[in-house]
Amino acid sequence: MTYPTAEHQPHILLIDSYCSFAYNLAALCKKAVPSSILHVIKNDSHTIYDLLPTLCQFSAIVVGPGPGSPDIFSDIGVVRDLWKVADEYMVPIFGVCLGLQSLGLEHGASLYRLDTVKHGQVSVVHHTSTDIFKGLRDVKVVRYHSLHIRLKDGGEIEELAWTEEDENGKVVMGVKHATKPFWAVQYHPESVLTDEGGLKMVENFWNLAKSWNRRNRPAFIPPPNINLPHSHIWPRVYQRHLPHISHELLDSVVFATIDVPNLSIANLCEYFGADDSPKPFVFLDSAASPGRYSILACISDSSPQITHYVNEAFIEVATGTSKQRHDLAGKGFWDWLDEYRDSRRVVGGDSRIPFWGGFIGFLSYEAGFGALNVPVRRQKGYRNVNHPDVNLVWIDRSIVIDTTCSKIWVQSLLPEDVGWVQTTLRAITNLPGELKPTPAPRGDAIIKFPDYAQYIAKIKSCKEYLFSGNSYELCLIDQTHITVPKEATISTWERYKLLRSVNAAPHGAYLRLHPTTFLSSSPERFLSYSRSPGTVCQLRPIKGTVRKLPHITREVAEEMLAGSKKEIAENLMIVDLIRHDLHNAVGENVVTKKFCGIEEYEHVWQLVSVIEGSLPDGTPVEIDDTLGWEVLRRSLPPGSMTGAPKKRSVELLQSIEGKERGPYSGVFGYWCAGGGGDWSVTIRSCFLHDSKKDGDEEWVIGAGGAITALSDPEDEWEEMKAKLNGVLRGFGASC
């Protein structure tokens, strides 16, 4: 593809080896060389013969990190051939992590496993103060590697930097080729915890590259354009699709507010049909701090419910009276939903609240596989007994409750709907304030936990993949099945009230969107985004939890969590992964607002980081308006539920776990018709399929944990059980 550019801007080729940190490296390169034009390719998208015609048009090449081993062709791809091109094609190259290992291996170095794996670990690197380390003191860096090289005595590769540590001895951290313009580092200069030496080192590489080009390519002038098929320029901006012309555009929100002291949210839900189990019902529940706004959807027979299975080429739209299939016609379901919502955009709602109407529902874990190019293989009849990957309902009428002050908004997207708004306000004021007691769970449920021996074996399998360099962190989960005998069943709404009473959460949900009943007490927000103009996307990964006890003060929790290498490493890996996902969608404007801060929740202390991203000033409103949806598309599945690198981790977990996750570890939430959205991670949740509720009910809960090189299998088993307990208590059980 040819891109128009300003004359004489340098072109840099970034080779992505399917790493979840590649766009962090792109952002670092752009910061070091602001005038550069960055072209990105995958390491298996071209052969060396594909690249040779355009290779010498680049001013430099950056070989990014990636999973696997440099001696496996499917892991390293075209990179291994770059080190051996003839002089007339030679271009300065800077390698990172896997790039350093490949450079060394192709020039006589030997490859070994570290005795102690370094994934998400901070080390001090010593160096010669020359070449890419010129002008730097010892640097504090982040490492993600289980493999390392030992250089050949008297070989072509010279050591520039190293670490010295008790567990691994001396480890090569930086190298250069003796005669060719090749430099590389083992660590990650783009990580959020690598100090300012990361930027300075890339600037040094660029100065070395320019000097080499002047000496060895004196006639070289960067071309205005480079035509390299199967590449893209970063950052990239996505254009909106045209809206569906068959849908009427609703212009303005009708709303009114009222203060209702001592409001019973349960009574409010029951007035609007929470107990009417055959009908759909949607309630997003901020039942605990730091949650604030609860959203009750007022669903009617005309409310469209939209479902999709990712192995099918159509979307179903159902109302209380009809069901239609819409052929996707070659487009993805993300684009179809974007167009659907775009045709119903509104203005004029109260800017103080985050939701005016729009989509509410859930997206499964597998709904994110398309962005990773990971296939989902399903047998015929899958939809009959499994949950949809997309299960959303379009909400025209809704009620929003500010739980901090009992203020209520009643609102409608329908034209001339003032009568319904006023009637609903009067009904709310007449609701009883007292709450009917929720009966204690009977404890008749039969619980089938994951098999202990199999789970321990899966943890060990994960660790072997970590030691071999295939992943830095694998978020392993398994399923627990709950059977409630027919004579002990209660309504699913009563079940949710039980769950809410024993495990109130800031991101709770009761979704009855057939064929799925979805109960959640999630503590973790995944992604929120504000309305345009100036949309800001915020992600808040949680890794690290300490239960509140009388002796566990904030100071004690901070010492336990922030002082734990394992907890910090888990959080760091996900922060770096999320920064990559955001850089992919928005470009350079990504900021880590908080790293591993301690936050207080109802029952626990959590280790939380906050990352934000936005498009550049001056971005057209129609692009800014859909930014949050684009970030969601490019960020699923949640990194806190996969590990890193994301694509390889998802593929490995498919094999290790042996079954699909479904709704668990996907997301649920909303996308407002006026812009903005909020999606939470589907954890601490349980699900019931319509095919499993005639007679005995069969519920499913997912739980697990992030497996790292520091994980102890017994501790991981206990952590998985601890995470189950919050939901199990809603069934009168525990483990």
XYZ file of C-alpha atoms in Angstrom:
735
model
C 0.000 0.000 0.000
C 1.342 3.467 -0.885
C 1.010 6.304 1.615
C 1.642 9.987 0.812
C 4.270 11.498 3.111
C 6.332 14.616 3.524
C 9.574 14.633 1.517
C 12.687 13.199 3.192
C 10.952 11.875 6.287
C 12.817 8.736 7.391
C 10.983 5.431 7.067
C 11.471 2.834 9.825
C 10.325 -0.772 9.438
C 9.054 -2.397 12.647
C 8.821 -6.189 12.571
C 6.233 -7.548 14.999
C 6.789 -11.144 16.113
C 3.253 -11.414 17.526
C 4.262 -9.678 20.726
C 1.744 -7.856 22.894
C 4.207 -5.011 23.418
C 4.993 -4.124 19.780
C 3.017 -0.871 19.665
C 4.677 0.281 22.891
C 7.941 -0.083 20.997
C 6.428 1.795 18.051
C 5.488 4.658 20.380
C 9.005 4.725 21.833
C 10.511 4.851 18.331
C 8.167 7.673 17.363
C 9.163 9.593 20.478
C 12.858 9.071 19.724
C 12.465 9.930 16.018
C 9.403 12.231 15.812
C 9.686 12.794 12.062
C 9.778 9.083 11.249
C 7.147 7.110 9.358
C 6.706 3.697 10.960
C 5.736 0.744 8.770
C 4.648 -2.397 10.644
C 4.719 -5.973 9.347
C 4.413 -9.390 10.973
C 7.481 -11.598 10.973
C 5.701 -14.213 8.836
C 3.922 -11.913 6.362
C 6.898 -11.649 3.972
C 9.821 -13.724 2.824
C 13.208 -12.089 2.528
C 12.689 -12.064 -1.244
C 9.470 -10.085 -0.746
C 11.346 -7.509 1.322
C 14.551 -7.106 -0.684
C 13.099 -4.782 -3.380
C 12.089 -2.202 -0.750
C 14.507 -2.951 2.095
C 17.109 -0.351 1.175
C 14.439 2.376 1.022
C 14.194 2.256 4.815
C 16.450 4.315 7.049
C 16.386 1.674 9.804
C 14.708 -1.539 10.934
C 13.498 -2.394 14.436
C 13.020 -6.073 15.265
C 10.499 -6.352 18.069
C 10.193 -8.956 20.818
C 7.967 -12.006 20.673
C 7.195 -15.405 22.159
C 9.056 -18.590 21.372
C 12.633 -19.282 20.388
C 14.936 -17.803 17.725
C 15.878 -21.293 16.542
C 12.264 -22.130 15.590
C 11.380 -20.741 12.166
C 7.659 -20.345 12.929
C 8.610 -18.125 15.889
C 11.279 -15.980 14.226
C 10.154 -15.867 10.577
C 11.937 -13.494 8.219
C 14.022 -11.951 11.007
C 16.736 -14.604 10.799
C 17.364 -13.719 7.141
C 17.752 -9.981 7.763
C 21.116 -10.451 9.457
C 22.587 -12.055 6.315
C 21.515 -9.817 3.431
C 24.122 -8.665 0.924
C 25.798 -5.313 1.477
C 23.693 -3.527 -1.151
C 20.530 -4.333 0.840
C 21.943 -3.699 4.305
C 20.079 -1.335 6.649
C 20.821 -0.483 10.321
C 18.867 -2.814 12.627
C 17.946 -2.594 16.298
C 16.673 -5.787 17.966
C 14.748 -6.259 21.202
C 14.645 -9.467 23.282
C 13.895 -12.152 20.662
C 15.693 -9.836 18.236
C 18.889 -9.969 20.311
C 18.685 -13.736 20.618
C 18.266 -14.099 16.855
C 21.184 -11.773 16.102
C 23.403 -13.760 18.438
C 22.261 -17.177 17.259
C 22.841 -16.349 13.589
C 26.415 -15.286 14.403
C 27.697 -18.169 16.477
C 26.198 -17.565 19.931
C 24.621 -20.405 21.917
C 21.089 -20.379 23.337
C 20.257 -21.469 26.906
C 17.421 -21.381 29.401
C 17.804 -19.142 32.423
C 17.978 -20.967 35.735
C 15.483 -18.412 37.075
C 13.004 -16.992 34.565
C 12.687 -13.197 34.385
C 9.151 -12.234 33.392
C 8.068 -8.771 34.471
C 11.185 -8.419 36.616
C 13.192 -5.211 37.074
C 16.995 -5.438 36.911
C 19.928 -3.044 36.875
C 21.958 -3.290 33.671
C 25.658 -2.433 33.539
C 27.250 -1.457 30.236
C 30.303 -0.141 28.411
C 28.897 3.396 27.983
C 29.505 3.075 24.245
C 27.340 2.794 21.120
C 23.657 2.598 22.098
C 24.624 3.094 25.771
C 26.658 6.243 25.195
C 25.984 8.911 27.817
C 23.984 6.571 30.070
C 24.557 5.501 33.633
C 23.549 2.015 34.729
C 19.919 1.603 33.659
C 16.968 0.080 35.479
C 15.057 -2.085 33.011
C 12.203 -4.577 32.693
C 12.942 -8.091 31.493
C 10.601 -10.604 29.849
C 12.684 -13.639 28.975
C 13.409 -17.226 29.894
C 16.101 -17.750 27.234
C 19.480 -16.054 26.915
C 22.588 -16.256 24.747
C 26.248 -16.878 25.452
C 28.568 -15.249 22.970
C 31.208 -17.092 21.003
C 34.730 -16.165 22.073
C 36.317 -14.051 19.371
C 33.049 -14.018 17.419
C 31.427 -11.240 15.420
C 29.016 -10.255 18.202
C 30.416 -8.034 20.957
C 28.951 -7.548 24.406
C 27.799 -4.045 25.329
C 25.704 -4.653 28.466
C 25.045 -7.292 31.101
C 23.456 -8.086 34.451
C 25.039 -9.961 37.308
C 22.748 -11.848 39.668
C 23.018 -14.697 42.124
C 20.442 -16.954 40.467
C 21.622 -16.676 36.837
C 25.147 -15.313 37.056
C 26.200 -12.933 34.298
C 23.581 -12.524 31.532
C 24.133 -10.697 28.237
C 21.836 -7.652 28.027
C 23.163 -5.710 25.037
C 25.265 -6.474 21.955
C 26.513 -5.121 18.645
C 27.921 -6.668 15.502
C 31.625 -5.989 15.066
C 31.373 -4.737 11.468
C 27.689 -4.463 10.522
C 25.131 -1.858 11.714
C 23.337 -4.227 14.074
C 22.617 -3.517 17.749
C 20.270 -5.250 20.184
C 19.166 -5.489 23.811
C 17.718 -8.411 25.752
C 15.446 -6.284 27.935
C 12.382 -4.194 27.019
C 13.148 -0.476 26.633
C 9.451 0.185 25.927
C 8.128 -1.143 29.265
C 6.407 1.295 31.594
C 8.951 0.522 34.348
C 12.103 0.799 32.239
C 13.667 4.129 33.179
C 14.492 7.061 30.902
C 17.478 5.129 29.590
C 15.078 3.278 27.285
C 14.319 6.413 25.270
C 17.921 7.628 25.310
C 19.134 4.269 24.034
C 16.752 4.341 21.040
C 17.869 7.906 20.316
C 21.462 6.656 20.380
C 20.570 3.886 17.936
C 19.016 6.427 15.591
C 22.148 8.595 15.703
C 24.290 5.535 14.955
C 21.965 4.558 12.097
C 22.142 8.036 10.562
C 25.936 8.060 10.805
C 26.197 4.622 9.195
C 23.823 5.640 6.396
C 25.871 8.783 5.666
C 29.114 6.783 5.482
C 27.865 3.741 3.622
C 24.918 5.108 1.624
C 25.987 8.695 0.862
C 23.482 9.031 -1.981
C 20.572 7.675 0.071
C 17.550 9.957 0.371
C 14.382 8.615 2.013
C 11.661 8.330 -0.629
C 8.363 10.164 -0.135
C 6.489 6.837 -0.238
C 7.278 3.156 0.216
C 4.978 0.625 -1.391
C 5.175 -2.465 0.842
C 2.195 -4.831 0.544
C 0.787 -6.429 3.709
C 2.052 -3.603 5.899
C 0.462 -0.673 7.658
C 1.675 2.686 8.857
C 1.424 3.368 12.585
C -0.451 5.172 13.973
C -3.447 4.346 11.842
C -6.893 5.952 11.878
C -10.045 3.998 11.124
C -12.912 5.421 9.098
C -16.534 5.011 10.067
C -18.906 2.949 7.971
C -22.014 4.601 6.578
C -25.031 4.144 8.858
C -27.850 1.759 8.006
C -30.358 3.772 6.029
C -33.219 1.518 7.145
C -33.188 2.828 10.726
C -34.653 6.095 11.886
C -32.269 8.487 13.634
C -33.547 9.503 17.061
C -32.511 13.043 17.801
C -32.954 13.832 21.467
C -33.337 12.219 24.881
C -36.438 12.857 26.980
C -35.583 12.732 30.682
C -36.561 13.874 34.142
C -34.957 13.485 37.562
C -36.227 12.910 41.055
C -34.718 12.377 44.510
C -35.996 9.242 46.250
C -34.565 8.825 49.757
C -34.486 5.268 51.114
C -35.084 3.808 47.682
C -35.234 0.012 47.562
C -33.478 -0.913 44.324
C -34.774 -4.482 44.613
C -38.372 -3.225 44.808
C -37.731 -0.961 41.832
C -36.425 -3.903 39.789
C -39.355 -6.090 40.766
C -41.834 -3.393 39.774
C -40.295 -3.465 36.288
C -40.414 -7.243 35.926
C -37.359 -8.780 37.574
C -39.535 -11.641 38.844
C -41.160 -12.285 35.450
C -38.655 -14.958 34.417
C -39.894 -15.736 30.862
C -39.254 -12.146 29.787
C -35.879 -10.467 29.249
C -34.570 -8.254 32.024
C -31.397 -6.188 32.394
C -29.934 -4.586 35.511
C -26.366 -3.260 35.896
C -25.816 -2.973 39.620
C -23.296 -0.731 41.403
C -23.909 -2.432 44.723
C -20.633 -1.494 46.419
C -17.920 1.146 46.394
C -16.329 2.415 44.172
C -19.311 1.763 41.886
C -21.750 4.646 41.550
C -24.428 4.393 38.834
C -26.876 1.505 38.561
C -28.832 1.086 35.322
C -32.243 -0.536 34.988
C -33.438 -1.227 31.452
C -37.167 -0.931 30.837
C -37.559 -3.604 28.174
C -40.720 -3.913 26.100
C -41.883 -6.365 23.442
C -40.446 -4.034 20.801
C -36.935 -3.910 22.326
C -34.525 -5.588 19.871
C -32.263 -8.287 21.306
C -29.187 -8.915 19.161
C -27.321 -12.224 19.314
C -24.427 -13.659 17.358
C -22.186 -16.728 17.410
C -18.732 -16.036 15.987
C -18.743 -19.210 13.889
C -21.843 -18.007 12.010
C -22.136 -15.450 9.204
C -25.296 -13.757 10.441
C -26.737 -11.792 13.345
C -30.179 -12.421 14.824
C -32.419 -9.548 15.889
C -35.397 -10.636 17.977
C -38.265 -8.764 19.593
C -41.208 -10.075 21.556
C -43.090 -10.629 18.303
C -40.501 -11.403 15.613
C -37.044 -12.754 14.827
C -34.907 -11.827 11.816
C -31.513 -12.928 10.556
C -29.196 -10.341 9.008
C -26.421 -11.577 6.747
C -23.112 -9.996 7.728
C -22.198 -9.897 4.016
C -18.482 -10.188 4.632
C -18.254 -7.594 7.395
C -17.543 -8.401 11.024
C -20.147 -8.210 13.761
C -18.247 -5.258 15.268
C -18.882 -3.158 12.166
C -22.522 -4.239 12.005
C -23.107 -3.184 15.615
C -21.215 0.067 15.052
C -23.510 0.928 12.145
C -26.607 -0.095 14.109
C -25.733 2.163 17.024
C -24.600 4.985 14.705
C -28.044 5.051 13.095
C -29.587 5.585 16.557
C -27.214 8.191 17.951
C -28.853 10.794 20.158
C -28.086 14.106 21.817
C -29.579 16.091 24.653
C -29.318 13.699 27.582
C -28.083 14.769 31.002
C -24.282 14.965 30.752
C -23.950 14.130 34.453
C -24.838 10.480 33.896
C -22.979 7.932 31.755
C -25.937 6.179 30.074
C -28.912 7.612 28.175
C -29.945 4.442 26.350
C -28.220 2.133 23.874
C -26.664 -1.335 23.960
C -26.484 -3.358 27.190
C -25.354 -6.967 27.439
C -22.286 -9.171 27.270
C -19.554 -10.303 24.897
C -17.954 -13.708 25.399
C -14.262 -14.478 25.770
C -14.260 -16.002 22.282
C -15.809 -12.824 20.816
C -12.315 -11.314 20.970
C -10.588 -14.060 18.990
C -11.191 -12.431 15.609
C -8.883 -9.497 16.347
C -6.145 -12.010 17.202
C -6.778 -14.209 14.146
C -7.331 -17.168 16.456
C -9.858 -19.621 14.974
C -12.914 -20.856 16.859
C -13.882 -24.379 15.793
C -17.374 -25.549 16.652
C -19.543 -28.487 15.764
C -22.980 -28.318 14.223
C -25.665 -27.633 16.809
C -23.359 -25.600 19.065
C -25.914 -22.808 19.455
C -28.546 -25.156 20.880
C -26.740 -25.691 24.184
C -24.230 -22.820 24.406
C -24.385 -19.116 25.147
C -24.124 -16.566 22.319
C -20.825 -14.755 21.887
C -22.726 -11.488 21.502
C -25.891 -10.986 23.529
C -27.042 -7.359 23.599
C -30.350 -5.568 23.846
C -31.046 -2.068 22.537
C -32.558 0.027 25.317
C -34.849 2.950 24.483
C -36.247 3.423 27.997
C -34.129 3.268 31.122
C -33.700 4.345 34.715
C -30.334 5.421 36.122
C -29.752 5.523 39.876
C -26.923 7.474 41.494
C -26.303 5.202 44.476
C -24.330 7.891 46.324
C -27.311 10.235 46.678
C -30.478 8.314 45.649
C -31.086 10.586 42.660
C -32.935 8.897 39.800
C -33.104 9.700 36.096
C -36.001 8.366 34.045
C -35.257 8.698 30.344
C -36.383 7.660 26.888
C -34.950 7.764 23.380
C -38.413 7.463 21.853
C -39.940 10.619 20.368
C -42.750 12.272 22.299
C -42.372 9.877 25.231
C -42.863 12.463 27.976
C -46.020 10.683 29.133
C -44.146 7.457 29.920
C -41.407 9.391 31.738
C -43.910 11.215 33.968
C -45.979 8.091 34.650
C -42.831 6.203 35.618
C -41.692 8.977 37.957
C -45.012 8.859 39.795
C -44.839 5.077 40.080
C -41.338 5.225 41.561
C -42.355 7.722 44.229
C -45.110 5.342 45.348
C -42.888 2.267 45.677
C -42.432 0.888 49.210
C -39.083 1.769 50.734
C -38.785 -1.298 52.920
C -36.995 -4.283 51.448
C -38.548 -7.720 51.610
C -36.163 -10.087 53.411
C -34.078 -12.344 51.200
C -34.248 -15.937 52.440
C -30.954 -17.628 53.206
C -29.791 -20.118 50.564
C -30.854 -23.674 51.383
C -27.521 -25.307 50.683
C -29.042 -28.095 48.575
C -26.781 -27.430 45.594
C -24.446 -30.167 44.370
C -21.025 -28.727 43.539
C -18.650 -30.359 41.063
C -15.238 -28.734 41.396
C -12.401 -29.044 38.895
C -10.351 -32.188 39.342
C -7.432 -31.372 41.639
C -4.824 -33.530 39.902
C -5.816 -32.265 36.462
C -5.707 -28.633 37.580
C -2.239 -29.057 39.097
C -1.111 -30.728 35.861
C -2.449 -27.763 33.869
C -0.498 -25.353 36.076
C 2.675 -27.342 35.484
C 1.975 -27.350 31.753
C 1.605 -23.558 31.866
C 4.914 -23.201 33.673
C 6.710 -25.327 31.101
C 5.465 -22.991 28.362
C 6.725 -20.057 30.430
C 10.158 -21.610 30.904
C 10.445 -22.340 27.167
C 9.766 -18.711 26.239
C 6.301 -19.209 24.741
C 4.569 -16.868 27.185
C 5.334 -14.543 30.082
C 2.081 -15.187 31.939
C -0.829 -17.571 31.350
C -4.190 -16.856 32.984
C -5.497 -20.363 33.555
C -9.157 -20.963 34.406
C -11.418 -23.944 34.969
C -15.132 -24.454 35.418
C -17.131 -25.447 38.473
C -20.608 -26.875 37.866
C -23.498 -26.323 40.287
C -26.586 -28.493 40.140
C -29.649 -27.229 41.998
C -32.281 -29.987 42.384
C -35.659 -29.070 40.931
C -37.342 -29.052 44.336
C -34.739 -26.573 45.658
C -34.788 -24.101 42.759
C -35.749 -20.491 43.306
C -36.209 -17.745 40.735
C -32.989 -16.539 39.154
C -33.791 -13.038 40.424
C -33.989 -14.355 43.986
C -30.684 -16.105 43.326
C -29.132 -12.807 42.255
C -30.431 -11.071 45.385
C -28.751 -13.793 47.448
C -25.495 -13.270 45.580
C -25.804 -9.513 46.029
C -26.402 -9.879 49.767
C -23.303 -12.023 50.374
C -20.948 -10.551 47.763
C -21.971 -7.005 46.853
C -19.742 -5.674 44.081
C -19.119 -2.393 42.250
C -19.862 -4.048 38.897
C -22.740 -6.403 39.533
C -25.246 -7.514 36.919
C -28.443 -9.464 36.500
C -28.952 -10.133 32.787
C -31.820 -12.318 31.639
C -31.219 -12.338 27.918
C -32.373 -15.697 26.631
C -30.882 -18.224 26.210
C -28.594 -16.867 28.950
C -29.165 -15.935 32.566
C -26.076 -14.055 33.736
C -25.342 -13.214 37.393
C -22.215 -11.238 38.226
C -20.523 -9.686 41.233
C -17.433 -8.500 39.384
C -14.929 -6.226 41.122
C -13.094 -5.285 37.919
C -13.886 -2.597 35.396
C -12.266 -3.356 32.056
C -12.800 -0.323 29.825
C -14.705 2.922 30.164
C -14.812 5.697 27.589
C -16.258 9.191 27.699
C -18.466 10.885 25.131
C -16.962 12.806 22.237
C -15.480 15.250 21.535
C -12.258 14.453 23.339
C -13.101 10.824 24.115
C -10.794 9.348 26.757
C -10.515 5.566 27.102
C -9.549 4.222 30.508
C -8.602 0.660 31.457
C -8.185 -0.463 35.078
C -6.553 -3.907 35.392
C -6.625 -5.594 38.797
C -3.902 -8.059 39.727
C -3.346 -8.629 43.420
C -5.940 -9.004 46.186
C -5.860 -9.092 49.985
C -9.040 -9.814 51.935
C -10.024 -7.253 54.548
C -9.530 -8.409 58.123
C -9.339 -6.393 61.358
C -5.542 -6.397 61.316
C -5.209 -5.742 57.545
C -4.965 -1.950 57.359
C -4.149 -0.051 54.167
C -0.507 0.059 55.228
C -0.405 -3.704 55.812
C -2.154 -4.402 52.497
C 0.265 -2.121 50.675
C 3.231 -3.937 52.175
C 1.758 -7.327 51.247
C 0.841 -6.384 47.668
C 3.258 -3.673 46.571
C 6.076 -5.578 48.255
C 5.351 -8.803 46.362
C 7.501 -9.480 43.291
C 4.885 -11.890 41.964
C 1.951 -9.471 42.321
C 3.876 -6.544 40.808
C 5.095 -8.712 37.921
C 1.544 -9.894 37.143
C 0.233 -6.337 37.131
C 3.187 -4.997 35.131
C 2.757 -7.557 32.354
C -0.912 -6.667 31.944
C -0.208 -2.915 32.082
C 2.346 -3.247 29.284
C -0.102 -5.397 27.293
C -2.922 -2.850 27.732
C -0.631 0.013 26.720
C 0.085 -1.932 23.518
C -3.636 -2.437 22.832
C -4.315 1.274 23.371
C -1.356 2.393 21.248
C -2.705 0.143 18.495
C -6.037 1.983 18.526
C -5.170 5.599 19.381
C -1.533 6.095 18.414
C 0.859 7.950 20.680
C -1.487 9.438 23.310
C -1.311 6.734 25.994
C -0.519 7.488 29.637
C -0.195 5.239 32.682
C -2.013 7.387 35.235
C -1.430 4.997 38.126
C 0.760 1.934 38.490
C -0.020 -0.650 41.163
C -1.942 1.625 43.486
C -3.811 0.203 46.470
C -7.598 0.647 46.268
C -10.146 -0.159 48.944
C -13.223 -2.218 48.068
C -16.088 -3.565 50.163
C -14.336 -6.753 51.275
C -10.805 -6.548 49.851
C -7.778 -4.411 49.099
C -6.777 -4.504 45.421
C -3.653 -3.682 43.420
C -4.975 -1.514 40.577
C -3.353 0.288 37.659
C -4.967 2.928 35.448
C -4.079 3.471 31.781
C -5.686 6.110 29.551
C -5.592 6.826 25.834
C -7.111 9.352 23.439
C -6.886 10.407 19.817
C -4.926 13.532 18.828
C -6.540 16.952 19.096
C -8.442 17.832 15.957
C -9.658 14.289 15.258
C -13.030 14.439 13.442
C -15.946 13.896 15.809
C -17.334 10.989 13.769
C -14.077 9.063 14.341
C -13.682 10.155 17.959
C -17.267 9.059 18.663
C -16.516 5.432 17.849
C -13.080 5.297 19.519
C -14.276 3.399 22.588
C -15.846 0.674 20.453
C -12.637 0.423 18.417
C -10.540 0.099 21.579
C -12.900 -2.587 22.879
C -12.624 -4.482 19.597
C -8.823 -4.352 19.706
C -8.483 -5.109 23.432
C -10.535 -8.287 23.785
C -10.235 -10.739 25.347
C -9.166 -8.780 28.455
C -5.428 -9.095 28.957
C -5.947 -9.790 32.657
C -7.734 -12.997 31.590
C -5.275 -14.194 28.935
C -1.708 -13.347 29.858
C 0.975 -12.072 27.525
C 1.796 -12.138 24.697
C -1.940 -12.303 24.126
C -2.242 -14.240 20.852
C 0.202 -17.002 21.811
C -1.246 -17.178 25.336
C -4.802 -17.566 24.025
C -3.679 -20.340 21.678
C -1.846 -22.160 24.460
C -4.765 -21.819 26.874
C -7.155 -23.227 24.265
C -5.062 -26.380 24.259
C -4.404 -26.548 28.009
C -7.976 -25.869 29.155
C -9.585 -28.053 26.505
C -12.907 -26.205 26.424
C -14.379 -22.826 25.558
C -14.887 -20.259 28.294
C -18.082 -18.688 26.932
C -19.264 -15.602 28.854
C -16.656 -16.073 31.587
C -13.631 -13.758 31.193
C -15.376 -11.791 28.473
C -16.996 -8.436 29.275
C -20.425 -7.035 30.099
C -21.699 -3.482 30.184
C -23.060 -0.835 27.844
C -22.427 1.448 24.884
C -24.480 4.628 25.193
C -26.487 5.927 22.237
C -24.999 9.350 22.955
C -21.419 8.095 23.104
C -19.439 6.720 26.001
C -19.475 3.239 27.444
C -18.439 1.084 30.367
C -17.487 -2.611 30.292
C -16.510 -4.849 33.188
C -14.574 -8.108 33.223
C -16.830 -11.132 33.617
C -15.386 -12.694 36.757
C -17.042 -13.738 40.052
C -20.016 -14.668 37.886
C -22.265 -17.627 37.099
C -24.359 -18.567 34.079
C -27.417 -20.652 33.316
C -28.398 -21.749 29.800
C -32.084 -22.207 28.976
C -31.396 -25.827 28.005
C -30.148 -26.496 31.560
C -33.054 -25.172 33.618
C -35.956 -27.526 32.946
C -35.899 -29.786 35.947
C -32.604 -29.535 37.811
C -30.711 -26.301 37.159
C -27.085 -26.538 36.009
C -25.072 -23.384 36.623
C -21.457 -22.811 35.592
C -18.831 -20.687 37.377
C -15.356 -19.942 36.057
C -12.347 -19.216 38.247
C -8.578 -19.383 38.037
C -5.478 -17.252 38.261
C -2.441 -15.860 36.501
C 0.300 -18.472 36.279
C 3.804 -17.029 36.267
C 7.262 -18.475 36.691
C 6.937 -17.639 40.407
C 3.642 -19.513 40.848
C 3.342 -22.336 43.362
C 0.777 -24.918 42.135
C -0.747 -25.461 45.589
C -1.113 -21.719 46.141
C -2.760 -21.345 42.723
C -5.248 -24.113 43.556
C -6.154 -22.357 46.803
C -6.473 -19.006 45.001
C -8.849 -20.526 42.466
C -11.038 -21.909 45.268
C -10.990 -18.586 47.130
C -12.291 -16.814 44.022
C -15.125 -19.337 43.748
C -16.329 -18.712 47.278
C -17.968 -15.344 46.655
C -20.349 -16.850 44.097
C -20.779 -20.203 45.849
C -22.159 -18.442 48.927
C -25.103 -17.396 46.779
C -25.920 -21.119 46.557
C -25.354 -21.802 50.255
C -22.037 -23.516 49.514
C -18.313 -22.902 49.912
C -14.994 -24.601 49.307
